[in-house]
Amino acid sequence: MPSGALLFQSVILGLLLGGLYALLAAGLTLYFGIMRVVMIAHSAFLILAAYLAWWSHTELGIDPLLSMVVTVPLFFACGVLLQRLLLARLRAVTLTMMSVLLTFAIAVVIEGLLGYVFSGTQRRIQLGYGSASLELFGARIAVVKLIAFGLAAVALLSLYLVMKRTTFGWALRATIQHRDAARLVGIDTDRVAGFGFGLGLATAAIGGTALSLDTTIYPSLHWHWIGPLMAIIVVGGLGSVPGAAAAAMLLGLAQSLLQIELGTTWAQTVFYVALFLTLAVRPQGFFGGRLAQRF
Amino acid sequence: MPSASERLVTPGRIAGAVALTAFAAVALAYPSIAPNPYLLSVGIVVLNYAVLSTSWNFVGGFTGYISLGHGALAGLGAYGTGLLVTKAGLPSFVALAAAALLVAALAVPIGYAALRVRGASFVIVSIALVLVTLLVFQSWASFTGGSRGLNVPRPFPGMLRPEHHRVFFYLFLALLAIALLVWWLIDRSRFGLGLKAIREDEDKAEALGTPTFAYKLVVFVVSAFFTGLAGGLYALWFGDLDPIFQFSILTGSYMVLMALLGGVRNLFGPLVGALVVGSALEYFKVEFGNTPLHLVATGVLLALVVLFMPDGILPAIGALLRRLDRTTDSSIREVTAAELAAQRVGGEQHAQPRSG
Amino acid sequence: MRSLEAVELTKAFGGNVVLDQTTVSFRHGKVNALIGPNGSGKTTFFNCVTGLIRPDSGRVSYAGADITRRTPHAIARAGLGRTFQLCRVFPRMTVLDNVLAATRPHGVNLFRGARGRAEVDRARGWLTKLGIEHLAAVEARNLSWGQQKLLELAGVLNSEPETVLLDEPAGGVNPALLDRIGALVRELNAEGRTFVIVEHNMDLVMSISDHIVVFDRGRPIAEGPPAAIRSDERVLGAYLGV
């Protein structure tokens, strides 16, 4: 029976991890909500952002967090371009399937380019404060994990405020809920969709930077993330951001606790088990409520 | 006037027959005309791709469900064969058959869960399948050899390399022929029509009386069986298995790319796609060495196909040939009032004897 | 009695109660019409009956058997065929294949060729009856709306349903075609087929129906022969909001 301190630590870490997952999954949910697109390249962009953070730190001596100043707007622009130039060209009838293949292709291209430019060697940022940790009731928590969680929390909060309080956010939600109705009230849904995508990729920039703080990165790492992220959004309910967040917290916690007994690799299977269970029992997801789509 | 689909001899059919004969001739003679063993082995790799993508096309082409996870099934076939030979001591080809049947059996619970959802969710599940099998096979090192890999003994120990390639070339060719035959049989059958209806409008098909779930499951199992066979045969030929290559999302995506490129609704679509992409892949490997650039090339090619040629090569050729054949024109005019009146009179005359 | 019955069928979408303890039965061997203002639950009723959506509570039975929880294809095989309000055909299949794809009630040998002589002749028979035989080789997506409606009808009829549920067969259809559809319904009914038709076109309803049920806000408010319904005050109230 693991000690109380160990359990407590795992719980805290699980919550921190869940928060990060929530941010990463939120982006995926946005793409799906806006355009019914399963953006497989999302995690590839994550890793790209992580590489950019690492590179700016190693080559330019900049703190990885500062790299966000460049990567966030850059990724936002990429997202807009991606939606307007590529995804908008797909025929509506086969959109979901073809978008999967197209974004899959983009993910593979990014992985190839990363491997070509940076080689397959595993990279890790060596931060001054990288090994610092806080003591909290006997639990040892790495500072970088707290920072990552902080980033995720701030980003999610900003996303929430944008969606609920700004005109753009309202337009975005309208487009997500009912595209035709949104058009009828004068919303330029194409432009909104483009910006929505940009928003999604912007969260990838933030998430990737958070990831770079304490993860070893390599080009094919994105496959390691897309599985769990997709499991999260299916468990949460496709199209629902709060649902994804809830599922993210739950699964992050579960993964962290299972790591005690099963080790890192087997603990990862919790996502796939959850996915399998969701499909078998409630394919529309558990937390999404009425917003959740079936596919 | 007989329409194109009813006339036996059309430019399309002639072109197709010629191409098929040419391909068969070249294929049968290939081991003899290949300049060196390396090119012969390239031929085997291409044939392997052809079988894999044709097997994939049972699901993708008929039901329209895009699986990015068939790589897992191929890997399971490969490892199944390898493990049955090394751990259970079965003779190579018995192990192959057993492994393929095992994969088919596994496909039942997998399909049962996966086929309950459609579209995007299904793709997600298929990707998850590959990722999870990769995870399991990498971690369960005691049983599968983990990242060290698994060595599968050759079925014909005394055979020299060129002869080994030759035999397996013909074995793969035979497997391809069988897979194509089964695809063709399904294509023209009642079962196939039901599957295509599922592809077009699943709810409507169900409303018309098609047991959609059962149909999907059956074709998924058939697909898994052939995919497992291909994977197992590859294991016997290649001899060295590594989880990262066997359970690769990339293999799964190659299958999809090839089928899409050639045309998923055509019998020979995946084969054509395999010929084009397989050769291109080998070429890239030679040109760019084994750098990640072949990943970039694959991705770009897939993106181009999706954006500009989503129906594939063969349908494009078919449309071109149809335009050359001017004699088929069905006019899509509304029935005129006179015809309507004539039909109604005819209909009433037809009905009277029954009610009388 | 091989009739279609619903007992206390209830279905709500979110807070919107579309079917409210609906109890209704349709006469076997007759042409029944189901009319009512928009939003009164007619299509939802069809969807519950044919298994496309699950009712929150209540029962549907056909020919005495409870079909509430059955899958759509089992219901179709039990003898209930339907068309859709927004006409659904298989877009990239030819007109002939569209009709061939309809499965007959008793099982068929799956690996038999789809285009056997008997099947093709029967399918062509339906195409001729509906006047679209000349379009047999055309892909369904290239047809006009009216032609697609006829095609959908041909497909459903090819599955030889005992009871045919038609969801707004007159929607977007020109008068000549309307006449033809009405005549066809009466002809098929004379041969023994039961019809339940959701429809807004009162001319069609009054001219071909034997029995009319009126829905309003998820419940039947009146039923009877056309003459009675035409002068029923409750019906007028529901439609005109009086």
Short mmCIF file of N, CA, C and O in Angstrom, two decimals, chain B residues 122-205:
data_model
loop_
_atom_site.label_atom_id
_atom_site.label_comp_id
_atom_site.label_asym_id
_atom_site.label_seq_id
_atom_site.Cartn_x
_atom_site.Cartn_y
_atom_site.Cartn_z
N PHE B 122 -14.52 6.83 -35.38
CA PHE B 122 -13.97 5.56 -35.83
C PHE B 122 -12.50 5.70 -36.16
O PHE B 122 -11.68 4.85 -35.80
N VAL B 123 -12.14 6.78 -36.82
CA VAL B 123 -10.73 7.00 -37.14
C VAL B 123 -9.91 7.10 -35.87
O VAL B 123 -8.84 6.52 -35.75
N ILE B 124 -10.44 7.85 -34.92
CA ILE B 124 -9.74 8.00 -33.64
C ILE B 124 -9.50 6.64 -33.01
O ILE B 124 -8.39 6.33 -32.56
N VAL B 125 -10.54 5.82 -32.99
CA VAL B 125 -10.40 4.50 -32.40
C VAL B 125 -9.35 3.69 -33.13
O VAL B 125 -8.55 2.98 -32.52
N SER B 126 -9.33 3.77 -34.45
CA SER B 126 -8.38 2.97 -35.21
C SER B 126 -6.95 3.40 -34.91
O SER B 126 -6.05 2.57 -34.81
N ILE B 127 -6.76 4.70 -34.76
CA ILE B 127 -5.42 5.18 -34.41
C ILE B 127 -5.05 4.69 -33.02
O ILE B 127 -3.92 4.24 -32.79
N ALA B 128 -6.00 4.78 -32.12
CA ALA B 128 -5.74 4.32 -30.75
C ALA B 128 -5.35 2.86 -30.74
O ALA B 128 -4.49 2.43 -29.96
N LEU B 129 -5.95 2.08 -31.63
CA LEU B 129 -5.64 0.65 -31.71
C LEU B 129 -4.16 0.43 -31.99
O LEU B 129 -3.50 -0.37 -31.34
N VAL B 130 -3.65 1.16 -32.98
CA VAL B 130 -2.24 1.00 -33.31
C VAL B 130 -1.38 1.40 -32.14
O VAL B 130 -0.44 0.70 -31.76
N LEU B 131 -1.70 2.55 -31.56
CA LEU B 131 -0.87 3.06 -30.48
C LEU B 131 -0.85 2.11 -29.30
O LEU B 131 0.18 1.88 -28.67
N VAL B 132 -2.00 1.53 -29.00
CA VAL B 132 -2.04 0.66 -27.83
C VAL B 132 -1.33 -0.67 -28.09
O VAL B 132 -0.65 -1.20 -27.21
N THR B 133 -1.46 -1.21 -29.31
CA THR B 133 -0.74 -2.46 -29.59
C THR B 133 0.76 -2.21 -29.61
O THR B 133 1.54 -3.05 -29.16
N LEU B 134 1.17 -1.07 -30.09
CA LEU B 134 2.60 -0.72 -30.06
C LEU B 134 3.08 -0.71 -28.62
O LEU B 134 4.11 -1.30 -28.29
N LEU B 135 2.30 -0.06 -27.78
CA LEU B 135 2.62 0.03 -26.37
C LEU B 135 2.79 -1.35 -25.75
O LEU B 135 3.79 -1.65 -25.09
N VAL B 136 1.80 -2.19 -26.00
CA VAL B 136 1.81 -3.52 -25.41
C VAL B 136 3.00 -4.33 -25.90
O VAL B 136 3.72 -4.94 -25.11
N PHE B 137 3.23 -4.32 -27.20
CA PHE B 137 4.31 -5.15 -27.71
C PHE B 137 5.69 -4.64 -27.35
O PHE B 137 6.64 -5.41 -27.29
N GLN B 138 5.79 -3.33 -27.14
CA GLN B 138 7.08 -2.82 -26.71
C GLN B 138 7.35 -3.15 -25.25
O GLN B 138 8.48 -3.42 -24.85
N SER B 139 6.29 -3.11 -24.45
CA SER B 139 6.48 -3.26 -23.02
C SER B 139 6.55 -4.71 -22.56
O SER B 139 7.21 -5.03 -21.59
N TRP B 140 5.87 -5.58 -23.27
CA TRP B 140 5.80 -6.96 -22.83
C TRP B 140 7.03 -7.71 -23.34
O TRP B 140 6.92 -8.72 -24.03
N ALA B 141 8.19 -7.21 -22.93
CA ALA B 141 9.42 -7.69 -23.55
C ALA B 141 9.65 -9.17 -23.33
O ALA B 141 10.18 -9.86 -24.19
N SER B 142 9.23 -9.67 -22.17
CA SER B 142 9.50 -11.08 -21.87
C SER B 142 8.84 -12.00 -22.89
O SER B 142 9.37 -13.03 -23.26
N PHE B 143 7.68 -11.57 -23.38
CA PHE B 143 6.96 -12.43 -24.29
C PHE B 143 7.30 -12.12 -25.75
O PHE B 143 7.50 -13.01 -26.57
N THR B 144 7.38 -10.86 -26.06
CA THR B 144 7.50 -10.49 -27.46
C THR B 144 8.90 -10.06 -27.86
O THR B 144 9.15 -9.77 -29.02
N GLY B 145 9.79 -10.01 -26.89
CA GLY B 145 11.12 -9.54 -27.25
C GLY B 145 11.23 -8.04 -27.19
O GLY B 145 12.32 -7.50 -27.37
N GLY B 146 10.12 -7.36 -26.94
CA GLY B 146 10.14 -5.91 -26.76
C GLY B 146 10.88 -5.18 -27.86
O GLY B 146 10.76 -5.52 -29.04
N SER B 147 11.66 -4.20 -27.45
CA SER B 147 12.33 -3.37 -28.44
C SER B 147 13.51 -4.11 -29.08
O SER B 147 14.03 -3.67 -30.10
N ARG B 148 13.92 -5.21 -28.47
CA ARG B 148 15.01 -5.96 -29.09
C ARG B 148 14.55 -6.60 -30.38
O ARG B 148 15.34 -6.92 -31.26
N GLY B 149 13.25 -6.80 -30.48
CA GLY B 149 12.73 -7.39 -31.70
C GLY B 149 12.59 -8.89 -31.60
O GLY B 149 12.97 -9.52 -30.63
N LEU B 150 12.02 -9.44 -32.62
CA LEU B 150 11.78 -10.88 -32.65
C LEU B 150 12.38 -11.43 -33.93
O LEU B 150 12.17 -10.90 -35.02
N ASN B 151 13.11 -12.50 -33.79
CA ASN B 151 13.68 -13.10 -34.98
C ASN B 151 12.86 -14.31 -35.40
O ASN B 151 12.64 -15.22 -34.61
N VAL B 152 12.39 -14.29 -36.61
CA VAL B 152 11.56 -15.39 -37.10
C VAL B 152 12.38 -16.27 -38.04
O VAL B 152 12.89 -15.81 -39.04
N PRO B 153 12.53 -17.53 -37.70
CA PRO B 153 13.33 -18.42 -38.55
C PRO B 153 12.70 -18.58 -39.93
O PRO B 153 11.49 -18.57 -40.09
N ARG B 154 13.57 -18.68 -40.93
CA ARG B 154 13.08 -18.82 -42.30
C ARG B 154 12.41 -20.18 -42.46
O ARG B 154 12.86 -21.17 -41.90
N PRO B 155 11.35 -20.23 -43.27
CA PRO B 155 10.67 -21.51 -43.48
C PRO B 155 11.47 -22.51 -44.30
O PRO B 155 11.29 -23.70 -44.17
N PHE B 156 12.34 -21.99 -45.16
CA PHE B 156 13.16 -22.90 -45.97
C PHE B 156 14.62 -22.64 -45.65
O PHE B 156 15.29 -21.88 -46.33
N PRO B 157 15.11 -23.28 -44.61
CA PRO B 157 16.42 -22.91 -44.06
C PRO B 157 17.57 -23.01 -45.05
O PRO B 157 18.45 -22.19 -45.07
N GLY B 158 17.53 -24.02 -45.89
CA GLY B 158 18.70 -24.20 -46.75
C GLY B 158 18.74 -23.28 -47.94
O GLY B 158 19.75 -23.18 -48.64
N MET B 159 17.65 -22.54 -48.16
CA MET B 159 17.53 -21.80 -49.42
C MET B 159 18.42 -20.57 -49.48
O MET B 159 18.59 -19.86 -48.51
N LEU B 160 18.95 -20.31 -50.66
CA LEU B 160 19.77 -19.12 -50.86
C LEU B 160 18.87 -17.91 -51.03
O LEU B 160 17.71 -18.03 -51.40
N ARG B 161 19.46 -16.75 -50.81
CA ARG B 161 18.67 -15.53 -50.82
C ARG B 161 17.87 -15.30 -52.10
O ARG B 161 16.68 -15.05 -52.04
N PRO B 162 18.45 -15.38 -53.28
CA PRO B 162 17.68 -15.10 -54.50
C PRO B 162 16.49 -16.05 -54.64
O PRO B 162 15.39 -15.64 -55.01
N GLU B 163 16.74 -17.32 -54.34
CA GLU B 163 15.67 -18.30 -54.45
C GLU B 163 14.58 -18.01 -53.42
O GLU B 163 13.39 -18.12 -53.71
N HIS B 164 15.01 -17.63 -52.23
CA HIS B 164 14.09 -17.25 -51.16
C HIS B 164 13.18 -16.12 -51.61
O HIS B 164 11.96 -16.17 -51.45
N HIS B 165 13.79 -15.13 -52.24
CA HIS B 165 12.99 -14.00 -52.74
C HIS B 165 12.02 -14.48 -53.80
O HIS B 165 10.86 -14.08 -53.84
N ARG B 166 12.52 -15.32 -54.69
CA ARG B 166 11.69 -15.81 -55.77
C ARG B 166 10.43 -16.49 -55.26
O ARG B 166 9.33 -16.21 -55.69
N VAL B 167 10.64 -17.42 -54.32
CA VAL B 167 9.51 -18.17 -53.78
C VAL B 167 8.49 -17.24 -53.14
O VAL B 167 7.29 -17.34 -53.37
N PHE B 168 9.01 -16.32 -52.34
CA PHE B 168 8.09 -15.43 -51.65
C PHE B 168 7.42 -14.45 -52.58
O PHE B 168 6.30 -14.02 -52.33
N PHE B 169 8.09 -14.08 -53.65
CA PHE B 169 7.44 -13.22 -54.65
C PHE B 169 6.17 -13.88 -55.15
O PHE B 169 5.10 -13.28 -55.20
N TYR B 170 6.30 -15.18 -55.51
CA TYR B 170 5.14 -15.88 -56.03
C TYR B 170 4.09 -16.11 -54.96
O TYR B 170 2.89 -16.10 -55.22
N LEU B 171 4.55 -16.32 -53.71
CA LEU B 171 3.58 -16.50 -52.64
C LEU B 171 2.75 -15.23 -52.45
O LEU B 171 1.53 -15.28 -52.30
N PHE B 172 3.44 -14.08 -52.45
CA PHE B 172 2.72 -12.82 -52.29
C PHE B 172 1.80 -12.58 -53.47
O PHE B 172 0.68 -12.08 -53.32
N LEU B 173 2.27 -12.95 -54.66
CA LEU B 173 1.44 -12.77 -55.85
C LEU B 173 0.17 -13.61 -55.74
O LEU B 173 -0.93 -13.16 -56.06
N ALA B 174 0.35 -14.83 -55.25
CA ALA B 174 -0.82 -15.70 -55.07
C ALA B 174 -1.79 -15.11 -54.05
O ALA B 174 -3.01 -15.09 -54.26
N LEU B 175 -1.23 -14.60 -52.95
CA LEU B 175 -2.08 -13.99 -51.92
C LEU B 175 -2.83 -12.80 -52.49
O LEU B 175 -4.02 -12.61 -52.23
N LEU B 176 -2.13 -12.01 -53.30
CA LEU B 176 -2.77 -10.85 -53.92
C LEU B 176 -3.93 -11.30 -54.80
O LEU B 176 -5.02 -10.73 -54.77
N ALA B 177 -3.67 -12.35 -55.58
CA ALA B 177 -4.71 -12.84 -56.48
C ALA B 177 -5.94 -13.28 -55.69
O ALA B 177 -7.09 -12.98 -56.06
N ILE B 178 -5.72 -13.98 -54.58
CA ILE B 178 -6.85 -14.44 -53.77
C ILE B 178 -7.61 -13.26 -53.18
O ILE B 178 -8.84 -13.22 -53.21
N ALA B 179 -6.84 -12.28 -52.66
CA ALA B 179 -7.49 -11.11 -52.06
C ALA B 179 -8.33 -10.37 -53.11
O ALA B 179 -9.46 -9.96 -52.84
N LEU B 180 -7.77 -10.23 -54.30
CA LEU B 180 -8.50 -9.54 -55.36
C LEU B 180 -9.76 -10.32 -55.72
O LEU B 180 -10.83 -9.75 -55.95
N LEU B 181 -9.62 -11.64 -55.77
CA LEU B 181 -10.77 -12.46 -56.12
C LEU B 181 -11.91 -12.27 -55.11
O LEU B 181 -13.07 -12.08 -55.48
N VAL B 182 -11.55 -12.34 -53.83
CA VAL B 182 -12.58 -12.19 -52.79
C VAL B 182 -13.21 -10.80 -52.86
O VAL B 182 -14.42 -10.64 -52.74
N TRP B 183 -12.39 -9.79 -53.10
CA TRP B 183 -12.91 -8.43 -53.22
C TRP B 183 -13.90 -8.35 -54.37
O TRP B 183 -14.98 -7.77 -54.25
N TRP B 184 -13.52 -8.99 -55.47
CA TRP B 184 -14.38 -8.94 -56.64
C TRP B 184 -15.71 -9.67 -56.36
O TRP B 184 -16.78 -9.20 -56.74
N LEU B 185 -15.62 -10.81 -55.67
CA LEU B 185 -16.83 -11.56 -55.35
C LEU B 185 -17.77 -10.73 -54.47
O LEU B 185 -18.97 -10.70 -54.69
N ILE B 186 -17.18 -10.09 -53.49
CA ILE B 186 -18.02 -9.26 -52.62
C ILE B 186 -18.60 -8.09 -53.42
O ILE B 186 -19.77 -7.73 -53.26
N ASP B 187 -17.79 -7.51 -54.29
CA ASP B 187 -18.21 -6.35 -55.04
C ASP B 187 -19.47 -6.63 -55.84
O ASP B 187 -20.36 -5.78 -55.95
N ARG B 188 -19.58 -7.81 -56.42
CA ARG B 188 -20.74 -8.06 -57.26
C ARG B 188 -21.87 -8.76 -56.50
O ARG B 188 -22.89 -9.05 -57.07
N SER B 189 -21.67 -9.01 -55.21
CA SER B 189 -22.68 -9.77 -54.47
C SER B 189 -23.70 -8.86 -53.78
O SER B 189 -23.52 -7.65 -53.69
N ARG B 190 -24.72 -9.49 -53.28
CA ARG B 190 -25.76 -8.83 -52.50
C ARG B 190 -25.16 -8.17 -51.26
O ARG B 190 -25.52 -7.06 -50.89
N PHE B 191 -24.24 -8.91 -50.65
CA PHE B 191 -23.55 -8.43 -49.46
C PHE B 191 -22.84 -7.12 -49.79
O PHE B 191 -22.92 -6.14 -49.05
N GLY B 192 -22.14 -7.12 -50.92
CA GLY B 192 -21.41 -5.93 -51.34
C GLY B 192 -22.34 -4.75 -51.57
O GLY B 192 -22.02 -3.60 -51.21
N LEU B 193 -23.49 -5.00 -52.16
CA LEU B 193 -24.43 -3.92 -52.41
C LEU B 193 -24.90 -3.32 -51.09
O LEU B 193 -25.01 -2.10 -50.95
N GLY B 194 -25.13 -4.20 -50.13
CA GLY B 194 -25.52 -3.72 -48.81
C GLY B 194 -24.43 -2.87 -48.18
O GLY B 194 -24.70 -1.83 -47.59
N LEU B 195 -23.20 -3.30 -48.33
CA LEU B 195 -22.07 -2.55 -47.78
C LEU B 195 -21.97 -1.18 -48.43
O LEU B 195 -21.74 -0.16 -47.77
N LYS B 196 -22.15 -1.14 -49.74
CA LYS B 196 -22.07 0.14 -50.43
C LYS B 196 -23.20 1.06 -50.00
O LYS B 196 -23.02 2.27 -49.90
N ALA B 197 -24.36 0.47 -49.74
CA ALA B 197 -25.46 1.28 -49.24
C ALA B 197 -25.08 1.90 -47.90
O ALA B 197 -25.39 3.06 -47.62
N ILE B 198 -24.38 1.13 -47.08
CA ILE B 198 -23.91 1.66 -45.80
C ILE B 198 -22.99 2.84 -46.03
O ILE B 198 -23.06 3.86 -45.34
N ARG B 199 -22.14 2.71 -47.02
CA ARG B 199 -21.22 3.80 -47.33
C ARG B 199 -21.97 5.05 -47.74
O ARG B 199 -21.63 6.16 -47.37
N GLU B 200 -23.02 4.87 -48.54
CA GLU B 200 -23.74 6.03 -49.05
C GLU B 200 -24.59 6.71 -47.99
O GLU B 200 -24.63 7.91 -47.88
N ASP B 201 -25.30 5.91 -47.23
CA ASP B 201 -26.20 6.48 -46.21
C ASP B 201 -26.56 5.36 -45.24
O ASP B 201 -27.50 4.60 -45.50
N GLU B 202 -25.83 5.29 -44.15
CA GLU B 202 -25.96 4.14 -43.26
C GLU B 202 -27.35 4.02 -42.65
O GLU B 202 -27.92 2.93 -42.61
N ASP B 203 -27.90 5.14 -42.22
CA ASP B 203 -29.23 5.07 -41.61
C ASP B 203 -30.28 4.65 -42.62
O ASP B 203 -31.18 3.88 -42.32
N LYS B 204 -30.15 5.17 -43.82
CA LYS B 204 -31.11 4.82 -44.87
C LYS B 204 -31.00 3.33 -45.18
O LYS B 204 -32.00 2.65 -45.35
N ALA B 205 -29.77 2.82 -45.25
CA ALA B 205 -29.57 1.41 -45.53
C ALA B 205 -30.25 0.57 -44.46
O ALA B 205 -30.90 -0.43 -44.75
#
